[in-house]
Structure formats: structure tokens, C-alpha cells
Amino acid sequence: MIPGRASTLAQATPDQVDALLLFFCGALVLLAAFGLAFFVGGLSGGARAARAFRFVALGAVATILLSALGGYGMVAGAPLIPHLLGIPDPGFASLSGTDPAASSPYPAAHAGYVIAVLALCTAVVAVAVSSRLTLRAWIVFSVVWLLLVVSPVAYGVLSLDDGWAAAGLQVVDFGGALPVIAAGGSAIGVLLACGRGERQPTQASRPGLVAFGGAAVWVGWLGLVVGSEGALDAYASLMAVGAFVASAAGVLMWMLVDAVLLRRPTLGSALWGSFAGLVSVTAASGVLTLGWAMLVGALSALACATMVDLAARARFGPSLTLCVVTTVGGLVGLLFPGLFASGGGMIDSGNFDLFIAQGIAGMAVLLYATTMSLLIALALRFSVGLTRIRYGAARGIPEKRPVRPDRTVPPVAGAGTVAPPVSGTVTDPPEVGPAR
């Protein structure tokens, strides 16, 4: 044992311990962001997983740079536009103070955690649209989307004294379910702008990548839930255990639904169920007992699995499943405290105030994020370009190419002759005489 090491650890202040918790939770959140790429992308093959990883990395880079240039202040700073937007904080100047060496590490750790949460929301959109958008379109979209969509939504949750959701509507959203709902709705808006007709993957699912990514999301999402408490207290441990219980209930419910409807629960069933349970427990993680956490995880998995089965005809593949889980699961978790919260829930208090506030916040964020993302994507579609495939080919219209006069038809296997050159015009087939 190093001499003096124990005494040094004993002198750690509560701020330093809480800052260490936030640093650790921020790292877990980033793990969940990159795990989504392997989980959802691996369902369509290794190439899709690699492309989703690139999109997530670029989205994380854009989030970090914009936060350093002043974006962090827009979501967690003093009000610039009351209830909607904070004052930009270039270089995190307000966090260091006059003497950075003597200042507390907690503000910087909290800023890192918030940036990691924003990167996770960006990763949800990145994974959902990675198979459709070009890299150029994604970079432009992510920057505009972070400024116009994420900033007002995140400010409403993170600014406890002035935010439109936390301070105005008194919404219960501990872990940041509203930004997650905004990410899912934004992905829906982009996919609507791209249109249907996504090319089916040529590679089969990669179970190894899916299992690794699903496990990373499962473990990493705990950082989002526990880090929202912001301190290492008794509630943090209860939130962690509640998240585990909710995810386990989601696994069992989704597999049960697949066993009834499809007769074959799969690895994806278990991982999607765990993800649905984690998304649902995010909003009310600080006020749920273990029994209520189990119930909300099961209800979320049931709702998500049913909606995924109904929406399968849209032919968007795993991207649509990700959008459904983040939006439907987030809404279920957001509405749950309005019904069962102690003292303010409808069952306990007999009034609908909290339930209505939760519903208004969730639906408003979903509609705003979907509409704004659709408009941004349409603007990109008619300016710098949006999708990787031709729009005519996406609608099933075959591409017409002129036939060159000097082009010859390759010989058919087994035939002893070579077809003559094809002319530029199509001729009628030779007439066949009557059978003798």
C-alpha cells in the first residue's frame, strides 16, 4: 500500500465523490451511444453496423464541438429566451471561475455528463438514419438539429428554475426522457423525408455484434438513469436497481409477445425488451419503487412490441423499431408518474393535473421534433442532397439506360454461337410458323 494514500482518499470532499460519479456515468452514457450502432446496425449486417458507428462518431464530435463553442450554455445556462433557451457559454467559461485550480470539479463533471446525454440523443437519430443519409447530409443535419430541436427541449428539462417543462409545467422527468423522445421523433421525421423503399440488407444479421451492442446499451443506459440524480446518495442506488428490474421485466414481456405472435422469441426480442424497459424507467426513475419499476418496464415492452408489429408494414426495418421504442417507451414512462406518483398521481390525488402536464410535454416534444426534423431534412434534400439512393429507384421505378449500338450480348452458357450486336432500336421478334 502506498504510504499516505489512505489519508488522501479520506480527505475527498462530497463534491469530488459526486463529480467522480458523474464522470463514470458520462462514460457509461457514451458506451450506450456507440453500443446502439452495433446493436441496431448489427441486425442488418456488419456493413450497416460499421456505417452506423461512423454516423454515431460524427454526431458525437458535432455535439462536443458545439457544446464547447457555446451550446452547453444554451441548454444549461442562465436564460437568454425565458423558458426556452440559455445564454451561450463559449469555452465553458462560467464553469472554471476566476481560479480554476481552486474551484470545485462538480460543475465540469456535470457538464461532461450533460454533453454525453446529448451525444446519446444524437446517436439515436444517427443509427436510425445511417442507412439512408449521406455523410455530408448527416453532418449538416446534426448541427442544425442540435441548435433548433435539442437545445429548447433539453433546456426545458435541465433548467430546473426556468425550463418550460421542469419549472413551467412541473413535469416529472428525472433522467431526460423528453430529449430521448425528441430523438426518436426526429428520426421519424428524417425517414419520412427520405421516403419508403429502403434497400433490404444483403448481409444476414450478425448475432455477435447484436449481442455486444445490446449488452453495451443495457449497461450504459444505467449511466443515464443514475447520473440524473447527480449525487451518490440513497436514491442513486434505488434508481440503479429499479432500472435493472424494469429492463428485466421488459425482456420477459417482449419475449412473451413474440412467443404469442411469432412463435419464436429471438435474441433481438430480449435486447429490444431490455431497451424498452430502460427507456420507460428513465423519466420517473427517482420516484419509483421496485414494484412500480417492474410494472412500467412490462407495460412499455408490451406497448412497444405491439406497435412494432403493427408498424412492420412500413418497411423501414430496425430503424423503425428504434424509433418506436424511443418514442412509445418514453411516452409510457412519462405518463406513468401522472397515474401512479405518490401524492400527485391521478390514483392517489384524484386529479389529472400531473397526468395532463406529462402528456402535453411528451406529445408537444414529439410533434415539434418530428415536424422540425422533417422540414430540415426536406431543405437538405432539395439543396445539398439527402439520401444515398436515387428517389426513383426507392419507389421501384427502374433506371432507364440507353442501349449503345456497339454493345454485344454476352454468350449464353452452353450455346455455341454468339449473339449479333444489339442495335439502338428494339425490333419485333421473328414470326413463328404454324406447328406441323
Coordinates of N, CA, C and O in Angstrom, one line a residue, residues 35 49 72 83 89 98 117 129 163 202 275 280 288 295 393-394:
G35 N -22.9 1.6 -28.4 CA -23.5 0.3 -28.4 C -24.7 0.2 -29.3 O -25.0 -0.8 -29.9
A49 N -23.6 -2.0 -39.5 CA -23.1 -1.6 -38.2 C -21.9 -0.7 -38.3 O -21.8 0.3 -37.5
Y72 N -23.4 24.3 -24.7 CA -23.8 23.9 -23.3 C -24.5 24.9 -22.6 O -25.5 24.6 -21.8
H83 N -37.6 30.5 -20.5 CA -38.2 29.2 -20.6 C -37.9 28.4 -21.8 O -38.3 27.2 -21.9
D89 N -22.3 29.8 -23.8 CA -21.2 29.8 -22.9 C -19.9 29.3 -23.7 O -19.5 28.1 -23.5
T98 N -12.9 32.2 -11.5 CA -11.7 33.1 -11.5 C -10.4 32.2 -11.2 O -9.3 32.5 -11.7
V117 N -25.1 12.9 -22.5 CA -26.5 12.7 -22.8 C -27.0 13.2 -24.1 O -27.7 12.6 -24.9
V129 N -31.0 6.7 -39.1 CA -30.9 7.2 -40.5 C -29.6 6.9 -41.2 O -29.4 7.3 -42.3
G163 N -36.8 26.3 -17.0 CA -37.2 25.5 -18.1 C -38.7 25.4 -18.3 O -39.5 25.3 -17.3
T202 N -28.2 -6.9 -47.7 CA -27.7 -8.1 -48.4 C -27.0 -9.0 -47.5 O -26.8 -10.2 -47.8
F275 N -34.2 -2.8 -23.7 CA -34.1 -1.4 -24.1 C -35.4 -0.6 -23.8 O -35.4 0.5 -23.3
S280 N -38.4 3.4 -20.6 CA -39.6 3.8 -19.8 C -39.2 4.2 -18.4 O -39.9 5.1 -17.8
L288 N -39.8 5.9 -8.3 CA -40.5 4.5 -8.5 C -39.9 3.6 -7.5 O -38.6 3.5 -7.3
L295 N -43.5 -2.8 -13.2 CA -44.7 -2.7 -13.9 C -44.5 -1.8 -15.1 O -45.0 -2.1 -16.2
A393 N -35.4 5.0 -57.9 CA -35.2 3.6 -57.5 C -35.8 3.3 -56.2 O -36.2 2.1 -56.0
A394 N -35.9 4.2 -55.3 CA -36.5 4.0 -54.0 C -38.0 3.7 -54.2 O -38.6 3.0 -53.4

